[in-house]
Amino acid sequence: MKIFVIGGGAREHALVWKIKQSPLVEKIWCAPGNPGIAQLAECVDIAADDIPALLKFAKEQAIDLTVPGPEAPLVKGLADEFEAHGLSVFGPSMDAAELEGSKSFAKYFMDKYKIPTADCIVFQDYDEALEYVRQADYPCVVKADGLAAGKGVVVAHSVQEAEEALQRMMVSKEFGEAGGKVVIEEFLEGEEVSVFAVSDGDNFVMLVPAQDHKAVYDNDEGPNTGGMGAYAPAPLMNRDLLKSVKREIVEPSIRGMSLENRPYIGVLYVGLMITPKGAKVLEYNCRFGDPETQVVLPLLASDLVDLMQKAVTRQIIDYQVELRKKWALTVVVASGGYPGTYETGKKISGLDEINDPDIIVFHSGTKMSDEGVVTSGGRVISVTALHEDLRTAREKVYATVQKITFDGAHYRKDIGYKAFRHLR
Ligand code: AMP
Ligand code: GLY
């Protein structure tokens, strides 16, 4: 098969790495890719959300399966556009991707299908939202309705913080149209975990649950980022909890979307808060997570291409997914200043010195220059280790991370700490 992966981050590097292992694959292209991906696939210089150019390329190469990494092209209708031209896409239609593209739709949907989530109110009018936050209980959570590259959620601890968030979203239009509507919801207390279902529209299989580390500093301090590290499986998701999440959250989500005539095909990422009253949905994403994919795919023993092909041809029923009985842990090395402003073009050293078979280095914000590989983004590299023992996996990751250096590099030193708490 000819496979076309869309995106250029560590998530897409992990997708290409896993796809490359499939005997079904003849060739992989990736747009736009990165220098790490270029070692495994042919990179094509097309932006991940340039749907007409992606479509033209896929038609020219007679691509058998397109695998979009990020949400933006899916929410903009990439799958519909490709399918109208007879091209298969492992990813949801525009209508199904609305689960991520519109938080108010996701909330309406969860209410209709009795899927546990935080209570909320949706506002389109700034004055009404303002009036509401002036008498709300705190903390509360203010969310821009549409896509905001992970920056559209504010946990407000006071009226002032909530007013500021409303001002930025609804008046200054910091996220454009995405902030025209806001969802204000109840603050949930608990521990977060990410689960991933691969669905063919009616049936699904689950991959390993993972835990992300969103805050930039150790101990979950500082502002939120796209994710500074992850590990899997998450021991918090014990057998009983996993069963109830499947039954009360994933299954009704897939069934509900089918009943809504928006069958969900692709990977559904459900962000959960495990509260004292059970699991509740924080958000749906219509794609794989980053950095979760860097631990979830190395733990998948099944052939990913076969699994994706079964999903797009609606043959997931009876599919037995095989998972590796190991731990995976990944640490993201970021540019100095990230998630705020940062400089790029810093030379990265040490990439060639890694020769531990348990280690995989995934690139995200890197590019090739005359000096070799240099930084080009906020999150630069993800280092993953696989091992039978989580402590050893963590030691191996940190030993490797210390060898990969660039000016200003920073990373969290405590990835996985919650797992050790559960394992003790
Ligand atoms: P979201 O993009 O909706 O997942 O929100 C981003 C992050 O904000 C989540 O990963 C949580 O850390 C936090 N968050 C979102 N909604 C809530 C909530 N209702 N209660 C507590 N924290 C939340
Ligand atoms: N790791 C969070 C996300 O992919 O949205």
Short mmCIF file of N, CA, C and O in Angstrom, two decimals, residues 91-153:
data_model
loop_
_atom_site.label_atom_id
_atom_site.label_comp_id
_atom_site.label_asym_id
_atom_site.label_seq_id
_atom_site.Cartn_x
_atom_site.Cartn_y
_atom_site.Cartn_z
N GLY A 91 -9.61 8.76 9.31
CA GLY A 91 -9.91 9.96 10.09
C GLY A 91 -11.36 10.31 9.86
O GLY A 91 -11.95 9.93 8.84
N PRO A 92 -11.97 11.03 10.81
CA PRO A 92 -13.40 11.33 10.73
C PRO A 92 -13.76 12.38 9.68
O PRO A 92 -12.93 13.23 9.33
N SER A 93 -15.00 12.32 9.23
CA SER A 93 -15.57 13.35 8.36
C SER A 93 -15.64 14.66 9.14
O SER A 93 -15.50 14.68 10.37
N MET A 94 -15.92 15.75 8.43
CA MET A 94 -16.06 17.05 9.06
C MET A 94 -17.16 17.02 10.13
O MET A 94 -16.99 17.55 11.22
N ASP A 95 -18.27 16.35 9.83
CA ASP A 95 -19.37 16.28 10.80
C ASP A 95 -18.96 15.51 12.05
O ASP A 95 -19.36 15.87 13.16
N ALA A 96 -18.20 14.44 11.87
CA ALA A 96 -17.79 13.65 13.03
C ALA A 96 -16.69 14.35 13.81
O ALA A 96 -16.62 14.28 15.04
N ALA A 97 -15.81 15.08 13.08
CA ALA A 97 -14.71 15.79 13.75
C ALA A 97 -15.21 16.97 14.58
O ALA A 97 -14.46 17.55 15.36
N GLU A 98 -16.50 17.28 14.44
CA GLU A 98 -17.06 18.37 15.23
C GLU A 98 -17.01 18.05 16.73
O GLU A 98 -17.07 18.96 17.56
N LEU A 99 -16.86 16.79 17.06
CA LEU A 99 -16.68 16.42 18.48
C LEU A 99 -15.50 17.18 19.08
O LEU A 99 -15.49 17.51 20.26
N GLU A 100 -14.46 17.42 18.26
CA GLU A 100 -13.34 18.25 18.73
C GLU A 100 -13.50 19.70 18.27
O GLU A 100 -13.15 20.62 19.01
N GLY A 101 -14.04 19.89 17.08
CA GLY A 101 -14.09 21.23 16.47
C GLY A 101 -15.05 22.18 17.14
O GLY A 101 -14.91 23.40 17.00
N SER A 102 -16.05 21.64 17.85
CA SER A 102 -16.99 22.52 18.56
C SER A 102 -17.27 21.93 19.94
O SER A 102 -17.91 20.89 20.06
N LYS A 103 -16.81 22.62 20.96
CA LYS A 103 -17.02 22.12 22.33
C LYS A 103 -18.50 22.16 22.68
O LYS A 103 -18.99 21.32 23.43
N SER A 104 -19.25 23.13 22.10
CA SER A 104 -20.68 23.18 22.43
C SER A 104 -21.40 21.99 21.79
O SER A 104 -22.31 21.43 22.38
N PHE A 105 -20.98 21.59 20.58
CA PHE A 105 -21.57 20.39 20.00
C PHE A 105 -21.25 19.17 20.87
O PHE A 105 -22.13 18.36 21.17
N ALA A 106 -20.00 19.05 21.31
CA ALA A 106 -19.60 17.90 22.13
C ALA A 106 -20.43 17.85 23.41
O ALA A 106 -20.89 16.79 23.84
N LYS A 107 -20.68 19.02 24.00
CA LYS A 107 -21.46 19.07 25.24
C LYS A 107 -22.92 18.68 25.00
O LYS A 107 -23.51 17.92 25.78
N TYR A 108 -23.49 19.19 23.90
CA TYR A 108 -24.86 18.86 23.54
C TYR A 108 -24.98 17.35 23.32
O TYR A 108 -25.90 16.68 23.81
N PHE A 109 -23.98 16.80 22.62
CA PHE A 109 -23.96 15.38 22.30
C PHE A 109 -23.87 14.53 23.58
O PHE A 109 -24.61 13.56 23.76
N MET A 110 -22.98 14.92 24.49
CA MET A 110 -22.82 14.14 25.73
C MET A 110 -24.08 14.20 26.58
O MET A 110 -24.46 13.23 27.22
N ASP A 111 -24.73 15.35 26.56
CA ASP A 111 -25.98 15.49 27.31
C ASP A 111 -27.04 14.55 26.72
O ASP A 111 -27.69 13.80 27.44
N LYS A 112 -27.15 14.57 25.41
CA LYS A 112 -28.17 13.77 24.73
C LYS A 112 -27.96 12.27 24.97
O LYS A 112 -28.92 11.54 25.16
N TYR A 113 -26.71 11.82 24.96
CA TYR A 113 -26.44 10.39 25.11
C TYR A 113 -25.99 10.01 26.52
O TYR A 113 -25.46 8.93 26.73
N LYS A 114 -26.23 10.90 27.48
CA LYS A 114 -25.98 10.62 28.91
C LYS A 114 -24.54 10.17 29.17
O LYS A 114 -24.29 9.18 29.86
N ILE A 115 -23.61 10.85 28.54
CA ILE A 115 -22.19 10.54 28.74
C ILE A 115 -21.67 11.48 29.83
O ILE A 115 -21.83 12.70 29.72
N PRO A 116 -21.07 10.93 30.89
CA PRO A 116 -20.69 11.78 32.03
C PRO A 116 -19.63 12.84 31.67
O PRO A 116 -18.61 12.53 31.07
N THR A 117 -19.94 14.08 32.02
CA THR A 117 -19.02 15.19 31.76
C THR A 117 -19.36 16.32 32.75
O THR A 117 -20.34 16.22 33.48
N ALA A 118 -18.54 17.38 32.77
CA ALA A 118 -18.81 18.51 33.67
C ALA A 118 -20.08 19.23 33.23
O ALA A 118 -20.34 19.36 32.03
N ASP A 119 -20.86 19.73 34.19
CA ASP A 119 -22.03 20.55 33.86
C ASP A 119 -21.55 21.83 33.21
O ASP A 119 -20.47 22.34 33.54
N CYS A 120 -22.36 22.36 32.31
CA CYS A 120 -21.89 23.58 31.62
C CYS A 120 -23.04 24.44 31.12
O CYS A 120 -24.18 24.00 31.08
N ILE A 121 -22.70 25.67 30.78
CA ILE A 121 -23.63 26.56 30.08
C ILE A 121 -22.89 27.13 28.89
O ILE A 121 -21.69 27.44 28.98
N VAL A 122 -23.59 27.29 27.77
CA VAL A 122 -22.97 27.84 26.55
C VAL A 122 -23.47 29.27 26.36
O VAL A 122 -24.66 29.55 26.53
N PHE A 123 -22.55 30.17 26.04
CA PHE A 123 -22.93 31.57 25.80
C PHE A 123 -22.46 32.04 24.44
O PHE A 123 -21.33 31.76 24.03
N GLN A 124 -23.33 32.80 23.78
CA GLN A 124 -22.94 33.45 22.54
C GLN A 124 -22.87 34.95 22.74
O GLN A 124 -22.33 35.68 21.93
N ASP A 125 -23.49 35.39 23.85
CA ASP A 125 -23.57 36.82 24.12
C ASP A 125 -22.61 37.18 25.26
O ASP A 125 -22.68 36.59 26.34
N TYR A 126 -21.74 38.13 24.99
CA TYR A 126 -20.70 38.51 25.95
C TYR A 126 -21.30 39.00 27.27
O TYR A 126 -20.87 38.59 28.35
N ASP A 127 -22.32 39.87 27.20
CA ASP A 127 -22.90 40.44 28.43
C ASP A 127 -23.54 39.36 29.31
O ASP A 127 -23.42 39.39 30.52
N GLU A 128 -24.17 38.40 28.64
CA GLU A 128 -24.80 37.32 29.42
C GLU A 128 -23.73 36.45 30.08
O GLU A 128 -23.88 36.03 31.23
N ALA A 129 -22.64 36.21 29.36
CA ALA A 129 -21.54 35.40 29.92
C ALA A 129 -20.93 36.13 31.11
O ALA A 129 -20.63 35.54 32.16
N LEU A 130 -20.78 37.44 30.96
CA LEU A 130 -20.20 38.28 32.01
C LEU A 130 -21.07 38.24 33.27
O LEU A 130 -20.58 38.05 34.40
N GLU A 131 -22.35 38.37 33.06
CA GLU A 131 -23.30 38.34 34.18
C GLU A 131 -23.20 37.00 34.90
O GLU A 131 -23.19 36.92 36.12
N TYR A 132 -23.06 35.92 34.10
CA TYR A 132 -22.98 34.59 34.69
C TYR A 132 -21.73 34.42 35.55
O TYR A 132 -21.82 33.94 36.69
N VAL A 133 -20.57 34.84 35.02
CA VAL A 133 -19.34 34.59 35.79
C VAL A 133 -19.27 35.44 37.07
O VAL A 133 -18.56 35.10 38.00
N ARG A 134 -20.05 36.51 37.10
CA ARG A 134 -20.04 37.37 38.30
C ARG A 134 -20.75 36.71 39.49
O ARG A 134 -20.60 37.15 40.62
N GLN A 135 -21.54 35.67 39.22
CA GLN A 135 -22.19 34.99 40.34
C GLN A 135 -21.86 33.49 40.38
O GLN A 135 -22.49 32.73 41.10
N ALA A 136 -20.86 33.08 39.58
CA ALA A 136 -20.54 31.63 39.49
C ALA A 136 -19.73 31.18 40.71
O ALA A 136 -19.22 31.98 41.47
N ASP A 137 -19.62 29.85 40.87
CA ASP A 137 -18.75 29.27 41.90
C ASP A 137 -17.35 29.14 41.29
O ASP A 137 -17.22 28.87 40.10
N TYR A 138 -16.34 29.30 42.13
CA TYR A 138 -14.96 29.20 41.63
C TYR A 138 -14.20 28.08 42.32
O TYR A 138 -14.52 27.79 43.46
N PRO A 139 -13.18 27.46 41.58
CA PRO A 139 -12.84 27.73 40.18
C PRO A 139 -13.92 27.30 39.20
O PRO A 139 -14.73 26.42 39.51
N CYS A 140 -13.94 27.93 38.03
CA CYS A 140 -14.77 27.45 36.93
C CYS A 140 -13.88 27.45 35.69
O CYS A 140 -12.77 27.98 35.72
N VAL A 141 -14.37 26.82 34.62
CA VAL A 141 -13.51 26.67 33.44
C VAL A 141 -14.18 27.35 32.24
O VAL A 141 -15.34 27.09 31.95
N VAL A 142 -13.44 28.25 31.60
CA VAL A 142 -13.96 29.00 30.45
C VAL A 142 -13.27 28.46 29.20
O VAL A 142 -12.04 28.42 29.12
N LYS A 143 -14.08 28.00 28.22
CA LYS A 143 -13.51 27.37 27.02
C LYS A 143 -14.04 28.04 25.76
O LYS A 143 -15.26 28.19 25.60
N ALA A 144 -13.13 28.39 24.86
CA ALA A 144 -13.54 28.85 23.53
C ALA A 144 -14.18 27.66 22.83
O ALA A 144 -13.70 26.53 22.95
N ASP A 145 -15.25 27.91 22.08
CA ASP A 145 -15.98 26.81 21.46
C ASP A 145 -15.16 26.06 20.40
O ASP A 145 -15.18 24.85 20.32
N GLY A 146 -14.43 26.81 19.58
CA GLY A 146 -13.76 26.19 18.42
C GLY A 146 -12.31 25.84 18.69
O GLY A 146 -11.84 25.88 19.83
N LEU A 147 -11.58 25.51 17.63
CA LEU A 147 -10.18 25.11 17.75
C LEU A 147 -9.32 26.31 18.13
O LEU A 147 -9.46 27.37 17.54
N ALA A 148 -8.45 26.13 19.11
CA ALA A 148 -7.60 27.24 19.55
C ALA A 148 -6.20 26.73 19.86
O ALA A 148 -5.51 27.27 20.72
N ALA A 149 -5.78 25.70 19.13
CA ALA A 149 -4.44 25.12 19.27
C ALA A 149 -4.07 24.84 20.73
O ALA A 149 -2.96 25.10 21.17
N GLY A 150 -5.03 24.34 21.48
CA GLY A 150 -4.78 23.97 22.87
C GLY A 150 -4.71 25.15 23.84
O GLY A 150 -4.43 24.96 25.02
N LYS A 151 -5.00 26.38 23.35
CA LYS A 151 -4.86 27.54 24.23
C LYS A 151 -6.21 28.13 24.62
O LYS A 151 -6.26 29.16 25.30
N GLY A 152 -7.29 27.49 24.21
CA GLY A 152 -8.61 28.07 24.41
C GLY A 152 -9.29 27.66 25.70
O GLY A 152 -10.50 27.83 25.82
N VAL A 153 -8.55 27.13 26.67
CA VAL A 153 -9.17 26.71 27.94
C VAL A 153 -8.51 27.46 29.09
O VAL A 153 -7.29 27.46 29.23
#
